[in-house]
Amino acid sequence: MEREEKAEKDIAPNVVNVDSVQEIERLNGEHWGSAWKPLTPLMDGMPGRLGANVSRVPPGRTACPFHTHAREDEIFFVLSGRGVFRYGDTIQEIRAGDCISCPAGTGVAHQLANPFDEDLVFFAVGLNDPHEVCTYPDSGKVLIRSLQAVGRIAEVPYMDGEGDEPKVLQMARRFRA
């Protein structure tokens, strides 16, 4: 019996009560950031798996920058409060009971914010794709998850910086001697 209890404590639970999950808060400056409670510990950190959390956006804050997803669909279900949902060139008020779908691969960016006086709380579901690429149209950034990099891409000719003689031919000289 003791062995079974220990084994149960050593694995992440299949059933998680939101009240037992510690909230993670990430705020930047006066207007950016949110908090969330991860609800799928058995799937977290496992590439390509579905994940879910309960997110909270405090008054006067925006959850994250305006962004697109190449590979990850997202669904948000508003549990309480009000907020605004920006999708492409449109913005609309959202409230408890609204379900928001953000399909991947459309090139249409989305963003959630809370310009109101009470917390915006929503249930979020999405994939965790290790090859995800996100773009941020307002700032010109790109996130490439597999490289663990966020930056800006400069347009250059395909052969820019390659030199007159390819490196492989320089290295292969030793085979001709």
PDB file of N, CA and C in Angstrom, residues 90-147:
ATOM      1  N   THR A  90     -10.198  43.725 -36.906  1.00  0.00           N
ATOM      2  CA  THR A  90     -11.427  43.945 -36.143  1.00  0.00           C
ATOM      3  C   THR A  90     -11.167  43.840 -34.644  1.00  0.00           C
ATOM      4  N   ILE A  91     -12.051  44.452 -33.871  1.00  0.00           N
ATOM      5  CA  ILE A  91     -11.999  44.324 -32.417  1.00  0.00           C
ATOM      6  C   ILE A  91     -13.434  44.224 -31.928  1.00  0.00           C
ATOM      7  N   GLN A  92     -13.661  43.345 -30.958  1.00  0.00           N
ATOM      8  CA  GLN A  92     -15.006  43.235 -30.412  1.00  0.00           C
ATOM      9  C   GLN A  92     -14.936  42.948 -28.919  1.00  0.00           C
ATOM     10  N   GLU A  93     -15.980  43.363 -28.220  1.00  0.00           N
ATOM     11  CA  GLU A  93     -16.061  43.100 -26.791  1.00  0.00           C
ATOM     12  C   GLU A  93     -16.410  41.629 -26.584  1.00  0.00           C
ATOM     13  N   ILE A  94     -15.800  41.032 -25.552  1.00  0.00           N
ATOM     14  CA  ILE A  94     -16.100  39.652 -25.186  1.00  0.00           C
ATOM     15  C   ILE A  94     -16.537  39.618 -23.730  1.00  0.00           C
ATOM     16  N   ARG A  95     -17.319  38.581 -23.385  1.00  0.00           N
ATOM     17  CA  ARG A  95     -17.824  38.467 -22.012  1.00  0.00           C
ATOM     18  C   ARG A  95     -18.027  36.998 -21.670  1.00  0.00           C
ATOM     19  N   ALA A  96     -18.365  36.731 -20.420  1.00  0.00           N
ATOM     20  CA  ALA A  96     -18.583  35.364 -19.959  1.00  0.00           C
ATOM     21  C   ALA A  96     -19.549  34.630 -20.888  1.00  0.00           C
ATOM     22  N   GLY A  97     -19.174  33.410 -21.251  1.00  0.00           N
ATOM     23  CA  GLY A  97     -19.986  32.592 -22.148  1.00  0.00           C
ATOM     24  C   GLY A  97     -19.525  32.609 -23.588  1.00  0.00           C
ATOM     25  N   ASP A  98     -18.654  33.556 -23.957  1.00  0.00           N
ATOM     26  CA  ASP A  98     -18.158  33.623 -25.338  1.00  0.00           C
ATOM     27  C   ASP A  98     -17.060  32.579 -25.565  1.00  0.00           C
ATOM     28  N   CYS A  99     -17.117  31.914 -26.715  1.00  0.00           N
ATOM     29  CA  CYS A  99     -16.090  30.965 -27.128  1.00  0.00           C
ATOM     30  C   CYS A  99     -15.397  31.533 -28.359  1.00  0.00           C
ATOM     31  N   ILE A 100     -14.078  31.615 -28.306  1.00  0.00           N
ATOM     32  CA  ILE A 100     -13.282  32.252 -29.357  1.00  0.00           C
ATOM     33  C   ILE A 100     -12.400  31.197 -30.019  1.00  0.00           C
ATOM     34  N   SER A 101     -12.455  31.112 -31.336  1.00  0.00           N
ATOM     35  CA  SER A 101     -11.637  30.168 -32.095  1.00  0.00           C
ATOM     36  C   SER A 101     -10.584  30.932 -32.885  1.00  0.00           C
ATOM     37  N   CYS A 102      -9.338  30.493 -32.767  1.00  0.00           N
ATOM     38  CA  CYS A 102      -8.230  31.099 -33.514  1.00  0.00           C
ATOM     39  C   CYS A 102      -7.508  29.992 -34.285  1.00  0.00           C
ATOM     40  N   PRO A 103      -7.941  29.736 -35.527  1.00  0.00           N
ATOM     41  CA  PRO A 103      -7.311  28.666 -36.299  1.00  0.00           C
ATOM     42  C   PRO A 103      -5.893  29.034 -36.737  1.00  0.00           C
ATOM     43  N   ALA A 104      -5.026  28.044 -36.728  1.00  0.00           N
ATOM     44  CA  ALA A 104      -3.642  28.230 -37.164  1.00  0.00           C
ATOM     45  C   ALA A 104      -3.566  28.316 -38.680  1.00  0.00           C
ATOM     46  N   GLY A 105      -2.464  28.871 -39.163  1.00  0.00           N
ATOM     47  CA  GLY A 105      -2.183  28.861 -40.584  1.00  0.00           C
ATOM     48  C   GLY A 105      -2.963  29.843 -41.429  1.00  0.00           C
ATOM     49  N   THR A 106      -3.718  30.730 -40.807  1.00  0.00           N
ATOM     50  CA  THR A 106      -4.521  31.689 -41.572  1.00  0.00           C
ATOM     51  C   THR A 106      -3.770  32.978 -41.861  1.00  0.00           C
ATOM     52  N   GLY A 107      -2.715  33.247 -41.092  1.00  0.00           N
ATOM     53  CA  GLY A 107      -2.013  34.522 -41.216  1.00  0.00           C
ATOM     54  C   GLY A 107      -2.745  35.665 -40.545  1.00  0.00           C
ATOM     55  N   VAL A 108      -3.860  35.373 -39.874  1.00  0.00           N
ATOM     56  CA  VAL A 108      -4.629  36.411 -39.183  1.00  0.00           C
ATOM     57  C   VAL A 108      -4.208  36.419 -37.716  1.00  0.00           C
ATOM     58  N   ALA A 109      -3.737  37.564 -37.246  1.00  0.00           N
ATOM     59  CA  ALA A 109      -3.262  37.690 -35.870  1.00  0.00           C
ATOM     60  C   ALA A 109      -4.425  37.909 -34.911  1.00  0.00           C
ATOM     61  N   HIS A 110      -4.169  37.582 -33.636  1.00  0.00           N
ATOM     62  CA  HIS A 110      -5.183  37.768 -32.601  1.00  0.00           C
ATOM     63  C   HIS A 110      -4.542  38.252 -31.304  1.00  0.00           C
ATOM     64  N   GLN A 111      -5.413  38.783 -30.422  1.00  0.00           N
ATOM     65  CA  GLN A 111      -4.933  39.341 -29.159  1.00  0.00           C
ATOM     66  C   GLN A 111      -6.124  39.524 -28.212  1.00  0.00           C
ATOM     67  N   LEU A 112      -5.899  39.266 -26.933  1.00  0.00           N
ATOM     68  CA  LEU A 112      -6.905  39.483 -25.895  1.00  0.00           C
ATOM     69  C   LEU A 112      -6.415  40.559 -24.938  1.00  0.00           C
ATOM     70  N   ALA A 113      -7.310  41.456 -24.549  1.00  0.00           N
ATOM     71  CA  ALA A 113      -6.947  42.528 -23.622  1.00  0.00           C
ATOM     72  C   ALA A 113      -8.115  42.816 -22.690  1.00  0.00           C
ATOM     73  N   ASN A 114      -7.803  43.520 -21.606  1.00  0.00           N
ATOM     74  CA  ASN A 114      -8.817  43.855 -20.621  1.00  0.00           C
ATOM     75  C   ASN A 114      -8.796  45.349 -20.304  1.00  0.00           C
ATOM     76  N   PRO A 115      -9.618  46.149 -20.994  1.00  0.00           N
ATOM     77  CA  PRO A 115      -9.682  47.578 -20.697  1.00  0.00           C
ATOM     78  C   PRO A 115     -10.694  47.909 -19.591  1.00  0.00           C
ATOM     79  N   PHE A 116     -11.258  46.881 -18.952  1.00  0.00           N
ATOM     80  CA  PHE A 116     -12.331  47.089 -17.979  1.00  0.00           C
ATOM     81  C   PHE A 116     -11.805  47.045 -16.540  1.00  0.00           C
ATOM     82  N   ASP A 117     -12.719  47.117 -15.558  1.00  0.00           N
ATOM     83  CA  ASP A 117     -12.347  47.273 -14.148  1.00  0.00           C
ATOM     84  C   ASP A 117     -12.258  45.981 -13.347  1.00  0.00           C
ATOM     85  N   GLU A 118     -12.568  44.833 -13.945  1.00  0.00           N
ATOM     86  CA  GLU A 118     -12.469  43.564 -13.229  1.00  0.00           C
ATOM     87  C   GLU A 118     -11.678  42.573 -14.078  1.00  0.00           C
ATOM     88  N   ASP A 119     -11.139  41.546 -13.439  1.00  0.00           N
ATOM     89  CA  ASP A 119     -10.341  40.545 -14.152  1.00  0.00           C
ATOM     90  C   ASP A 119     -11.132  39.888 -15.280  1.00  0.00           C
ATOM     91  N   LEU A 120     -10.442  39.635 -16.389  1.00  0.00           N
ATOM     92  CA  LEU A 120     -10.958  38.811 -17.479  1.00  0.00           C
ATOM     93  C   LEU A 120     -10.390  37.415 -17.244  1.00  0.00           C
ATOM     94  N   VAL A 121     -11.248  36.416 -17.098  1.00  0.00           N
ATOM     95  CA  VAL A 121     -10.806  35.047 -16.827  1.00  0.00           C
ATOM     96  C   VAL A 121     -11.339  34.141 -17.936  1.00  0.00           C
ATOM     97  N   PHE A 122     -10.458  33.335 -18.511  1.00  0.00           N
ATOM     98  CA  PHE A 122     -10.880  32.442 -19.592  1.00  0.00           C
ATOM     99  C   PHE A 122     -10.144  31.111 -19.524  1.00  0.00           C
ATOM    100  N   PHE A 123     -10.779  30.105 -20.086  1.00  0.00           N
ATOM    101  CA  PHE A 123     -10.211  28.771 -20.235  1.00  0.00           C
ATOM    102  C   PHE A 123      -9.567  28.728 -21.613  1.00  0.00           C
ATOM    103  N   ALA A 124      -8.300  28.341 -21.685  1.00  0.00           N
ATOM    104  CA  ALA A 124      -7.567  28.322 -22.952  1.00  0.00           C
ATOM    105  C   ALA A 124      -7.115  26.898 -23.272  1.00  0.00           C
ATOM    106  N   VAL A 125      -7.280  26.505 -24.537  1.00  0.00           N
ATOM    107  CA  VAL A 125      -6.858  25.188 -25.007  1.00  0.00           C
ATOM    108  C   VAL A 125      -6.054  25.381 -26.285  1.00  0.00           C
ATOM    109  N   GLY A 126      -4.930  24.689 -26.385  1.00  0.00           N
ATOM    110  CA  GLY A 126      -4.122  24.780 -27.593  1.00  0.00           C
ATOM    111  C   GLY A 126      -3.092  23.664 -27.650  1.00  0.00           C
ATOM    112  N   LEU A 127      -2.409  23.585 -28.774  1.00  0.00           N
ATOM    113  CA  LEU A 127      -1.350  22.600 -28.967  1.00  0.00           C
ATOM    114  C   LEU A 127      -0.025  23.142 -28.444  1.00  0.00           C
ATOM    115  N   ASN A 128       0.935  22.239 -28.280  1.00  0.00           N
ATOM    116  CA  ASN A 128       2.301  22.612 -27.926  1.00  0.00           C
ATOM    117  C   ASN A 128       3.206  22.016 -29.001  1.00  0.00           C
ATOM    118  N   ASP A 129       3.260  22.678 -30.148  1.00  0.00           N
ATOM    119  CA  ASP A 129       4.007  22.161 -31.296  1.00  0.00           C
ATOM    120  C   ASP A 129       5.462  22.627 -31.220  1.00  0.00           C
ATOM    121  N   PRO A 130       6.423  21.691 -31.200  1.00  0.00           N
ATOM    122  CA  PRO A 130       7.827  22.093 -31.097  1.00  0.00           C
ATOM    123  C   PRO A 130       8.337  22.847 -32.324  1.00  0.00           C
ATOM    124  N   HIS A 131       7.578  22.805 -33.419  1.00  0.00           N
ATOM    125  CA  HIS A 131       7.995  23.481 -34.650  1.00  0.00           C
ATOM    126  C   HIS A 131       7.154  24.720 -34.939  1.00  0.00           C
ATOM    127  N   GLU A 132       6.489  25.237 -33.926  1.00  0.00           N
ATOM    128  CA  GLU A 132       5.636  26.413 -34.084  1.00  0.00           C
ATOM    129  C   GLU A 132       6.450  27.630 -34.528  1.00  0.00           C
ATOM    130  N   VAL A 133       5.835  28.423 -35.391  1.00  0.00           N
ATOM    131  CA  VAL A 133       6.374  29.720 -35.804  1.00  0.00           C
ATOM    132  C   VAL A 133       5.255  30.736 -35.604  1.00  0.00           C
ATOM    133  N   CYS A 134       5.545  31.777 -34.834  1.00  0.00           N
ATOM    134  CA  CYS A 134       4.582  32.861 -34.606  1.00  0.00           C
ATOM    135  C   CYS A 134       5.135  34.139 -35.209  1.00  0.00           C
ATOM    136  N   THR A 135       4.254  34.949 -35.759  1.00  0.00           N
ATOM    137  CA  THR A 135       4.661  36.277 -36.217  1.00  0.00           C
ATOM    138  C   THR A 135       3.921  37.317 -35.385  1.00  0.00           C
ATOM    139  N   TYR A 136       4.547  38.475 -35.249  1.00  0.00           N
ATOM    140  CA  TYR A 136       4.014  39.576 -34.447  1.00  0.00           C
ATOM    141  C   TYR A 136       3.927  40.814 -35.335  1.00  0.00           C
ATOM    142  N   PRO A 137       2.790  41.008 -36.018  1.00  0.00           N
ATOM    143  CA  PRO A 137       2.667  42.078 -37.016  1.00  0.00           C
ATOM    144  C   PRO A 137       2.895  43.494 -36.480  1.00  0.00           C
ATOM    145  N   ASP A 138       2.516  43.773 -35.232  1.00  0.00           N
ATOM    146  CA  ASP A 138       2.689  45.132 -34.707  1.00  0.00           C
ATOM    147  C   ASP A 138       4.152  45.507 -34.515  1.00  0.00           C
ATOM    148  N   SER A 139       5.000  44.524 -34.232  1.00  0.00           N
ATOM    149  CA  SER A 139       6.407  44.813 -33.936  1.00  0.00           C
ATOM    150  C   SER A 139       7.376  44.234 -34.954  1.00  0.00           C
ATOM    151  N   GLY A 140       6.886  43.429 -35.891  1.00  0.00           N
ATOM    152  CA  GLY A 140       7.752  42.851 -36.913  1.00  0.00           C
ATOM    153  C   GLY A 140       8.617  41.700 -36.416  1.00  0.00           C
ATOM    154  N   LYS A 141       8.289  41.128 -35.260  1.00  0.00           N
ATOM    155  CA  LYS A 141       9.074  40.021 -34.721  1.00  0.00           C
ATOM    156  C   LYS A 141       8.576  38.684 -35.261  1.00  0.00           C
ATOM    157  N   VAL A 142       9.439  37.670 -35.112  1.00  0.00           N
ATOM    158  CA  VAL A 142       9.109  36.288 -35.441  1.00  0.00           C
ATOM    159  C   VAL A 142       9.633  35.411 -34.309  1.00  0.00           C
ATOM    160  N   LEU A 143       8.834  34.437 -33.884  1.00  0.00           N
ATOM    161  CA  LEU A 143       9.274  33.439 -32.913  1.00  0.00           C
ATOM    162  C   LEU A 143       9.425  32.120 -33.654  1.00  0.00           C
ATOM    163  N   ILE A 144      10.570  31.483 -33.509  1.00  0.00           N
ATOM    164  CA  ILE A 144      10.805  30.158 -34.074  1.00  0.00           C
ATOM    165  C   ILE A 144      11.110  29.249 -32.893  1.00  0.00           C
ATOM    166  N   ARG A 145      10.105  28.484 -32.461  1.00  0.00           N
ATOM    167  CA  ARG A 145      10.229  27.708 -31.225  1.00  0.00           C
ATOM    168  C   ARG A 145      11.356  26.691 -31.293  1.00  0.00           C
ATOM    169  N   SER A 146      11.532  26.000 -32.419  1.00  0.00           N
ATOM    170  CA  SER A 146      12.565  24.961 -32.502  1.00  0.00           C
ATOM    171  C   SER A 146      13.970  25.539 -32.348  1.00  0.00           C
ATOM    172  N   LEU A 147      14.139  26.816 -32.632  1.00  0.00           N
ATOM    173  CA  LEU A 147      15.426  27.489 -32.436  1.00  0.00           C
ATOM    174  C   LEU A 147      15.483  28.222 -31.100  1.00  0.00           C
TER     175      LEU A 147
END
